[in-house]
Amino acid sequence: AQHPTLVMYGGRRTGKTSTLNYLPQWMPSDILPLLVDGQGLAGSSTLAGFAEGFAHQVGRSARKVHDLSLPAPDGQSLDRDPIIALERWLDKVEAAIPDKTLLICLDEFERLDEIVEATGSKAPLNFLRHLIQHRETCTLLFAGAHMPEELPAYWSDYLINSQTLRVSYLEEADCLELIRQPVPDFPDIYPAGTAEEIAQLTGGQPYFTQLFCSELVEHLNRNQAKMVS
């Protein structure tokens, strides 16, 4: 009955943020993935800054990805009691888009530790826990480089009963597909054995595979060639 809390973890450049950006294409219409950048939130040194940044990023993601305008939070309330203001704002958001589930994706969520340290308060994490436990229309997906047990001890109270999803390097078949068909109707530009050699060189690392192939395509375009030599 309660949506699970998800923790997606993996090393740098394994495709976590790319996965989050593609979620809107994969989810059914009643689930709205909304991206919140933990690195951006980490610039806040006050609870009001955290609350304003959180609401701003959720609203921006809704406009950019779903062409949806969410109600704005009350600025005076954010200054006076920011966490309560966030709760009241979510009440308005839920009323504005009934029958929708908000999949709030916190990328680089470990950076919230910096807000806890700067403010001397775990109020932002308590807000997220309250959201998990008491809002049936919201699901949280934490994306970062660490498994829950690798985080500071206090995180155990906030990620209890979470489901972990590991993002790793590509399997060989998937890596070869990315090389040969990065987009539909991509031309055959690789001689026999070349794609396999690229996969071996990059080790299936998604970012390096994409970067390597992008440079090859740019080289072909500059030289007006149609086949990698």
PDB file of C-alpha atoms in Angstrom:
ATOM      1  CA  ALA A   1       0.000   0.000   0.000  1.00  0.00           C
ATOM      2  CA  GLN A   2       2.949   2.317   0.663  1.00  0.00           C
ATOM      3  CA  HIS A   3       5.302   3.204  -2.148  1.00  0.00           C
ATOM      4  CA  PRO A   4       8.840   1.951  -1.513  1.00  0.00           C
ATOM      5  CA  THR A   5      11.720   4.313  -0.918  1.00  0.00           C
ATOM      6  CA  LEU A   6      14.401   3.671  -3.535  1.00  0.00           C
ATOM      7  CA  VAL A   7      18.173   4.122  -3.311  1.00  0.00           C
ATOM      8  CA  MET A   8      20.008   4.002  -6.641  1.00  0.00           C
ATOM      9  CA  TYR A   9      23.759   3.825  -6.221  1.00  0.00           C
ATOM     10  CA  GLY A  10      26.803   3.403  -8.415  1.00  0.00           C
ATOM     11  CA  GLY A  11      30.238   4.830  -9.144  1.00  0.00           C
ATOM     12  CA  ARG A  12      30.859   8.110 -10.917  1.00  0.00           C
ATOM     13  CA  ARG A  13      29.936   8.256 -14.594  1.00  0.00           C
ATOM     14  CA  THR A  14      27.948   5.029 -14.505  1.00  0.00           C
ATOM     15  CA  GLY A  15      24.788   6.712 -15.797  1.00  0.00           C
ATOM     16  CA  LYS A  16      22.774   7.539 -12.665  1.00  0.00           C
ATOM     17  CA  THR A  17      21.822  11.072 -13.726  1.00  0.00           C
ATOM     18  CA  SER A  18      21.174   9.937 -17.295  1.00  0.00           C
ATOM     19  CA  THR A  19      18.828   7.287 -15.924  1.00  0.00           C
ATOM     20  CA  LEU A  20      16.949   9.904 -13.903  1.00  0.00           C
ATOM     21  CA  ASN A  21      16.656  12.159 -16.951  1.00  0.00           C
ATOM     22  CA  TYR A  22      15.162   9.327 -18.999  1.00  0.00           C
ATOM     23  CA  LEU A  23      12.637   8.243 -16.369  1.00  0.00           C
ATOM     24  CA  PRO A  24       9.826  10.477 -17.731  1.00  0.00           C
ATOM     25  CA  GLN A  25       9.979   8.508 -21.004  1.00  0.00           C
ATOM     26  CA  TRP A  26       9.627   5.198 -19.199  1.00  0.00           C
ATOM     27  CA  MET A  27       7.025   5.977 -16.529  1.00  0.00           C
ATOM     28  CA  PRO A  28       3.253   5.719 -17.023  1.00  0.00           C
ATOM     29  CA  SER A  29       1.374   9.006 -17.255  1.00  0.00           C
ATOM     30  CA  ASP A  30       0.179   8.898 -13.638  1.00  0.00           C
ATOM     31  CA  ILE A  31       3.772   8.971 -12.297  1.00  0.00           C
ATOM     32  CA  LEU A  32       5.665  12.271 -12.567  1.00  0.00           C
ATOM     33  CA  PRO A  33       9.445  11.981 -12.084  1.00  0.00           C
ATOM     34  CA  LEU A  34      10.795  15.279 -10.725  1.00  0.00           C
ATOM     35  CA  LEU A  35      14.553  15.821 -10.508  1.00  0.00           C
ATOM     36  CA  VAL A  36      16.139  17.594  -7.538  1.00  0.00           C
ATOM     37  CA  ASP A  37      19.904  18.172  -7.632  1.00  0.00           C
ATOM     38  CA  GLY A  38      21.493  17.608  -4.228  1.00  0.00           C
ATOM     39  CA  GLN A  39      24.582  19.491  -5.313  1.00  0.00           C
ATOM     40  CA  GLY A  40      22.447  22.564  -5.949  1.00  0.00           C
ATOM     41  CA  LEU A  41      20.719  22.234  -2.586  1.00  0.00           C
ATOM     42  CA  ALA A  42      24.090  21.864  -0.863  1.00  0.00           C
ATOM     43  CA  GLY A  43      24.786  25.523  -1.609  1.00  0.00           C
ATOM     44  CA  SER A  44      22.171  26.450   1.000  1.00  0.00           C
ATOM     45  CA  SER A  45      23.442  27.491   4.407  1.00  0.00           C
ATOM     46  CA  THR A  46      19.999  28.031   5.957  1.00  0.00           C
ATOM     47  CA  LEU A  47      16.823  25.985   6.292  1.00  0.00           C
ATOM     48  CA  ALA A  48      14.950  28.683   4.368  1.00  0.00           C
ATOM     49  CA  GLY A  49      17.456  28.327   1.533  1.00  0.00           C
ATOM     50  CA  PHE A  50      16.977  24.562   1.494  1.00  0.00           C
ATOM     51  CA  ALA A  51      13.197  24.867   1.429  1.00  0.00           C
ATOM     52  CA  GLU A  52      13.185  27.508  -1.319  1.00  0.00           C
ATOM     53  CA  GLY A  53      15.688  25.518  -3.368  1.00  0.00           C
ATOM     54  CA  PHE A  54      13.754  22.273  -3.014  1.00  0.00           C
ATOM     55  CA  ALA A  55      10.443  23.844  -4.084  1.00  0.00           C
ATOM     56  CA  HIS A  56      12.144  25.729  -6.927  1.00  0.00           C
ATOM     57  CA  GLN A  57      13.799  22.619  -8.350  1.00  0.00           C
ATOM     58  CA  VAL A  58      10.625  20.541  -8.152  1.00  0.00           C
ATOM     59  CA  GLY A  59       8.662  23.307  -9.856  1.00  0.00           C
ATOM     60  CA  ARG A  60      11.304  23.801 -12.553  1.00  0.00           C
ATOM     61  CA  SER A  61      11.411  20.077 -13.304  1.00  0.00           C
ATOM     62  CA  ALA A  62       7.623  19.971 -13.579  1.00  0.00           C
ATOM     63  CA  ARG A  63       7.638  22.847 -16.100  1.00  0.00           C
ATOM     64  CA  LYS A  64      10.597  21.627 -18.138  1.00  0.00           C
ATOM     65  CA  VAL A  65       9.805  17.915 -18.276  1.00  0.00           C
ATOM     66  CA  HIS A  66       6.033  17.733 -17.955  1.00  0.00           C
ATOM     67  CA  ASP A  67       4.939  21.202 -19.134  1.00  0.00           C
ATOM     68  CA  LEU A  68       3.163  21.528 -15.813  1.00  0.00           C
ATOM     69  CA  SER A  69       2.936  24.663 -13.649  1.00  0.00           C
ATOM     70  CA  LEU A  70       2.846  23.900  -9.930  1.00  0.00           C
ATOM     71  CA  PRO A  71       1.611  26.340  -7.279  1.00  0.00           C
ATOM     72  CA  ALA A  72       4.336  28.555  -5.826  1.00  0.00           C
ATOM     73  CA  PRO A  73       5.230  28.343  -2.135  1.00  0.00           C
ATOM     74  CA  ASP A  74       4.487  31.288   0.121  1.00  0.00           C
ATOM     75  CA  GLY A  75       7.680  33.334   0.386  1.00  0.00           C
ATOM     76  CA  GLN A  76       6.932  34.850   3.791  1.00  0.00           C
ATOM     77  CA  SER A  77       6.093  31.446   5.248  1.00  0.00           C
ATOM     78  CA  LEU A  78       9.346  30.030   3.859  1.00  0.00           C
ATOM     79  CA  ASP A  79      11.286  32.711   5.718  1.00  0.00           C
ATOM     80  CA  ARG A  80       9.293  32.316   8.926  1.00  0.00           C
ATOM     81  CA  ASP A  81       9.071  28.513   9.223  1.00  0.00           C
ATOM     82  CA  PRO A  82      10.587  26.885   6.114  1.00  0.00           C
ATOM     83  CA  ILE A  83       9.879  23.208   6.770  1.00  0.00           C
ATOM     84  CA  ILE A  84       6.241  23.786   7.696  1.00  0.00           C
ATOM     85  CA  ALA A  85       5.959  25.999   4.609  1.00  0.00           C
ATOM     86  CA  LEU A  86       7.236  23.117   2.459  1.00  0.00           C
ATOM     87  CA  GLU A  87       4.576  20.839   3.931  1.00  0.00           C
ATOM     88  CA  ARG A  88       1.841  23.371   3.203  1.00  0.00           C
ATOM     89  CA  TRP A  89       3.197  23.836  -0.314  1.00  0.00           C
ATOM     90  CA  LEU A  90       3.040  20.087  -0.954  1.00  0.00           C
ATOM     91  CA  ASP A  91      -0.589  20.149   0.194  1.00  0.00           C
ATOM     92  CA  LYS A  92      -1.299  22.667  -2.587  1.00  0.00           C
ATOM     93  CA  VAL A  93       0.680  20.648  -5.125  1.00  0.00           C
ATOM     94  CA  GLU A  94      -1.279  17.484  -4.323  1.00  0.00           C
ATOM     95  CA  ALA A  95      -4.572  19.355  -4.641  1.00  0.00           C
ATOM     96  CA  ALA A  96      -3.500  20.812  -7.995  1.00  0.00           C
ATOM     97  CA  ILE A  97      -2.596  17.442  -9.565  1.00  0.00           C
ATOM     98  CA  PRO A  98      -4.834  14.764  -8.049  1.00  0.00           C
ATOM     99  CA  ASP A  99      -4.430  11.142  -9.133  1.00  0.00           C
ATOM    100  CA  LYS A 100      -0.725  11.680  -9.788  1.00  0.00           C
ATOM    101  CA  THR A 101       2.239  10.162  -7.971  1.00  0.00           C
ATOM    102  CA  LEU A 102       5.247  12.437  -7.562  1.00  0.00           C
ATOM    103  CA  LEU A 103       8.493  10.505  -7.976  1.00  0.00           C
ATOM    104  CA  ILE A 104      10.956  12.945  -6.396  1.00  0.00           C
ATOM    105  CA  CYS A 105      14.462  11.989  -7.530  1.00  0.00           C
ATOM    106  CA  LEU A 106      17.211  13.359  -5.286  1.00  0.00           C
ATOM    107  CA  ASP A 107      20.415  13.195  -7.299  1.00  0.00           C
ATOM    108  CA  GLU A 108      23.681  13.280  -5.304  1.00  0.00           C
ATOM    109  CA  PHE A 109      21.589  13.010  -2.158  1.00  0.00           C
ATOM    110  CA  GLU A 110      24.685  12.591   0.053  1.00  0.00           C
ATOM    111  CA  ARG A 111      25.309  16.318  -0.408  1.00  0.00           C
ATOM    112  CA  LEU A 112      22.446  16.906   2.035  1.00  0.00           C
ATOM    113  CA  ASP A 113      25.036  16.146   4.729  1.00  0.00           C
ATOM    114  CA  GLU A 114      26.504  19.573   3.955  1.00  0.00           C
ATOM    115  CA  ILE A 115      23.169  21.245   4.733  1.00  0.00           C
ATOM    116  CA  VAL A 116      22.912  19.320   7.997  1.00  0.00           C
ATOM    117  CA  GLU A 117      26.402  20.513   8.906  1.00  0.00           C
ATOM    118  CA  ALA A 118      25.845  24.112   7.806  1.00  0.00           C
ATOM    119  CA  THR A 119      22.524  24.520   9.620  1.00  0.00           C
ATOM    120  CA  GLY A 120      23.253  22.281  12.600  1.00  0.00           C
ATOM    121  CA  SER A 121      19.843  20.730  12.016  1.00  0.00           C
ATOM    122  CA  LYS A 122      18.487  17.481  10.613  1.00  0.00           C
ATOM    123  CA  ALA A 123      15.200  19.218   9.767  1.00  0.00           C
ATOM    124  CA  PRO A 124      15.673  18.683   5.989  1.00  0.00           C
ATOM    125  CA  LEU A 125      16.095  14.938   6.541  1.00  0.00           C
ATOM    126  CA  ASN A 126      13.149  14.881   8.941  1.00  0.00           C
ATOM    127  CA  PHE A 127      11.089  16.582   6.243  1.00  0.00           C
ATOM    128  CA  LEU A 128      12.021  13.847   3.772  1.00  0.00           C
ATOM    129  CA  ARG A 129      11.214  11.106   6.283  1.00  0.00           C
ATOM    130  CA  HIS A 130       7.831  12.682   6.980  1.00  0.00           C
ATOM    131  CA  LEU A 131       7.230  12.864   3.240  1.00  0.00           C
ATOM    132  CA  ILE A 132       8.056   9.144   2.912  1.00  0.00           C
ATOM    133  CA  GLN A 133       5.865   8.076   5.805  1.00  0.00           C
ATOM    134  CA  HIS A 134       2.828  10.318   5.450  1.00  0.00           C
ATOM    135  CA  ARG A 135       2.351  11.305   1.807  1.00  0.00           C
ATOM    136  CA  GLU A 136       0.861   8.497  -0.244  1.00  0.00           C
ATOM    137  CA  THR A 137       1.171  10.538  -3.436  1.00  0.00           C
ATOM    138  CA  CYS A 138       4.956  10.908  -3.116  1.00  0.00           C
ATOM    139  CA  THR A 139       7.784   8.462  -3.660  1.00  0.00           C
ATOM    140  CA  LEU A 140      11.434   9.275  -3.065  1.00  0.00           C
ATOM    141  CA  LEU A 141      14.331   7.987  -5.142  1.00  0.00           C
ATOM    142  CA  PHE A 142      17.762   8.755  -3.660  1.00  0.00           C
ATOM    143  CA  ALA A 143      20.567   8.562  -6.246  1.00  0.00           C
ATOM    144  CA  GLY A 144      24.195   8.655  -5.203  1.00  0.00           C
ATOM    145  CA  ALA A 145      27.531   6.932  -5.062  1.00  0.00           C
ATOM    146  CA  HIS A 146      27.050   5.118  -1.756  1.00  0.00           C
ATOM    147  CA  MET A 147      24.991   2.268  -0.382  1.00  0.00           C
ATOM    148  CA  PRO A 148      22.933   3.124   2.743  1.00  0.00           C
ATOM    149  CA  GLU A 149      25.329   1.240   5.047  1.00  0.00           C
ATOM    150  CA  GLU A 150      28.239   3.353   3.768  1.00  0.00           C
ATOM    151  CA  LEU A 151      26.630   6.629   4.875  1.00  0.00           C
ATOM    152  CA  PRO A 152      26.896   8.376   8.271  1.00  0.00           C
ATOM    153  CA  ALA A 153      24.994   6.450  10.946  1.00  0.00           C
ATOM    154  CA  TYR A 154      22.111   8.917  11.198  1.00  0.00           C
ATOM    155  CA  TRP A 155      21.021   8.085   7.629  1.00  0.00           C
ATOM    156  CA  SER A 156      19.766   4.690   8.853  1.00  0.00           C
ATOM    157  CA  ASP A 157      16.747   6.435  10.381  1.00  0.00           C
ATOM    158  CA  TYR A 158      15.811   7.987   7.045  1.00  0.00           C
ATOM    159  CA  LEU A 159      16.478   5.132   4.625  1.00  0.00           C
ATOM    160  CA  ILE A 160      14.922   2.377   6.693  1.00  0.00           C
ATOM    161  CA  ASN A 161      13.222  -0.339   4.600  1.00  0.00           C
ATOM    162  CA  SER A 162      14.522   1.223   1.390  1.00  0.00           C
ATOM    163  CA  GLN A 163      15.052  -0.830  -1.758  1.00  0.00           C
ATOM    164  CA  THR A 164      18.487  -0.529  -3.358  1.00  0.00           C
ATOM    165  CA  LEU A 165      19.143  -0.446  -7.089  1.00  0.00           C
ATOM    166  CA  ARG A 166      22.713  -0.760  -8.318  1.00  0.00           C
ATOM    167  CA  VAL A 167      23.836   1.036 -11.484  1.00  0.00           C
ATOM    168  CA  SER A 168      26.994  -0.486 -12.895  1.00  0.00           C
ATOM    169  CA  TYR A 169      28.943  -0.773 -16.124  1.00  0.00           C
ATOM    170  CA  LEU A 170      27.201  -2.058 -19.233  1.00  0.00           C
ATOM    171  CA  GLU A 171      27.109  -5.730 -20.091  1.00  0.00           C
ATOM    172  CA  GLU A 172      28.935  -6.483 -23.348  1.00  0.00           C
ATOM    173  CA  ALA A 173      25.744  -6.870 -25.411  1.00  0.00           C
ATOM    174  CA  ASP A 174      24.361  -3.559 -24.125  1.00  0.00           C
ATOM    175  CA  CYS A 175      27.678  -1.809 -24.687  1.00  0.00           C
ATOM    176  CA  LEU A 176      27.808  -3.051 -28.291  1.00  0.00           C
ATOM    177  CA  GLU A 177      24.240  -1.887 -28.864  1.00  0.00           C
ATOM    178  CA  LEU A 178      25.124   1.577 -27.538  1.00  0.00           C
ATOM    179  CA  ILE A 179      28.134   1.728 -29.871  1.00  0.00           C
ATOM    180  CA  ARG A 180      26.347   0.510 -32.986  1.00  0.00           C
ATOM    181  CA  GLN A 181      22.884   1.994 -32.474  1.00  0.00           C
ATOM    182  CA  PRO A 182      23.025   5.034 -30.166  1.00  0.00           C
ATOM    183  CA  VAL A 183      19.932   6.383 -31.937  1.00  0.00           C
ATOM    184  CA  PRO A 184      17.423   4.742 -34.306  1.00  0.00           C
ATOM    185  CA  ASP A 185      18.602   4.308 -37.920  1.00  0.00           C
ATOM    186  CA  PHE A 186      22.213   5.055 -37.025  1.00  0.00           C
ATOM    187  CA  PRO A 187      24.433   4.148 -40.018  1.00  0.00           C
ATOM    188  CA  ASP A 188      26.899   1.261 -39.924  1.00  0.00           C
ATOM    189  CA  ILE A 189      30.216   3.093 -39.493  1.00  0.00           C
ATOM    190  CA  TYR A 190      32.323   0.342 -37.909  1.00  0.00           C
ATOM    191  CA  PRO A 191      34.345  -2.324 -39.767  1.00  0.00           C
ATOM    192  CA  ALA A 192      34.143  -5.878 -38.460  1.00  0.00           C
ATOM    193  CA  GLY A 193      35.553  -6.203 -34.956  1.00  0.00           C
ATOM    194  CA  THR A 194      35.846  -2.452 -34.303  1.00  0.00           C
ATOM    195  CA  ALA A 195      32.801  -2.181 -32.022  1.00  0.00           C
ATOM    196  CA  GLU A 196      34.108  -5.094 -29.954  1.00  0.00           C
ATOM    197  CA  GLU A 197      37.493  -3.388 -29.647  1.00  0.00           C
ATOM    198  CA  ILE A 198      35.858  -0.156 -28.460  1.00  0.00           C
ATOM    199  CA  ALA A 199      33.860  -2.103 -25.874  1.00  0.00           C
ATOM    200  CA  GLN A 200      37.052  -3.705 -24.625  1.00  0.00           C
ATOM    201  CA  LEU A 201      38.848  -0.357 -24.388  1.00  0.00           C
ATOM    202  CA  THR A 202      36.050   1.358 -22.436  1.00  0.00           C
ATOM    203  CA  GLY A 203      35.253  -1.658 -20.279  1.00  0.00           C
ATOM    204  CA  GLY A 204      31.526  -0.966 -20.620  1.00  0.00           C
ATOM    205  CA  GLN A 205      31.776   2.344 -18.768  1.00  0.00           C
ATOM    206  CA  PRO A 206      28.745   4.239 -20.168  1.00  0.00           C
ATOM    207  CA  TYR A 207      30.244   7.734 -20.109  1.00  0.00           C
ATOM    208  CA  PHE A 208      33.561   6.772 -21.679  1.00  0.00           C
ATOM    209  CA  THR A 209      31.813   4.640 -24.293  1.00  0.00           C
ATOM    210  CA  GLN A 210      29.597   7.556 -25.317  1.00  0.00           C
ATOM    211  CA  LEU A 211      32.517   9.988 -25.270  1.00  0.00           C
ATOM    212  CA  PHE A 212      34.742   7.686 -27.332  1.00  0.00           C
ATOM    213  CA  CYS A 213      32.063   7.131 -29.972  1.00  0.00           C
ATOM    214  CA  SER A 214      31.125  10.822 -30.053  1.00  0.00           C
ATOM    215  CA  GLU A 215      34.731  11.715 -30.833  1.00  0.00           C
ATOM    216  CA  LEU A 216      34.806   9.106 -33.617  1.00  0.00           C
ATOM    217  CA  VAL A 217      31.640  10.539 -35.187  1.00  0.00           C
ATOM    218  CA  GLU A 218      33.044  14.075 -34.960  1.00  0.00           C
ATOM    219  CA  HIS A 219      36.236  12.839 -36.652  1.00  0.00           C
ATOM    220  CA  LEU A 220      34.224  11.280 -39.484  1.00  0.00           C
ATOM    221  CA  ASN A 221      32.208  14.460 -39.939  1.00  0.00           C
ATOM    222  CA  ARG A 222      35.294  16.658 -40.053  1.00  0.00           C
ATOM    223  CA  ASN A 223      36.869  14.410 -42.681  1.00  0.00           C
ATOM    224  CA  GLN A 224      33.599  13.803 -44.566  1.00  0.00           C
ATOM    225  CA  ALA A 225      34.110  10.063 -44.156  1.00  0.00           C
ATOM    226  CA  LYS A 226      31.457   7.386 -43.701  1.00  0.00           C
ATOM    227  CA  MET A 227      33.459   4.547 -42.143  1.00  0.00           C
ATOM    228  CA  VAL A 228      35.867   4.362 -39.215  1.00  0.00           C
ATOM    229  CA  SER A 229      39.289   3.358 -40.470  1.00  0.00           C
TER     230      SER A 229
END
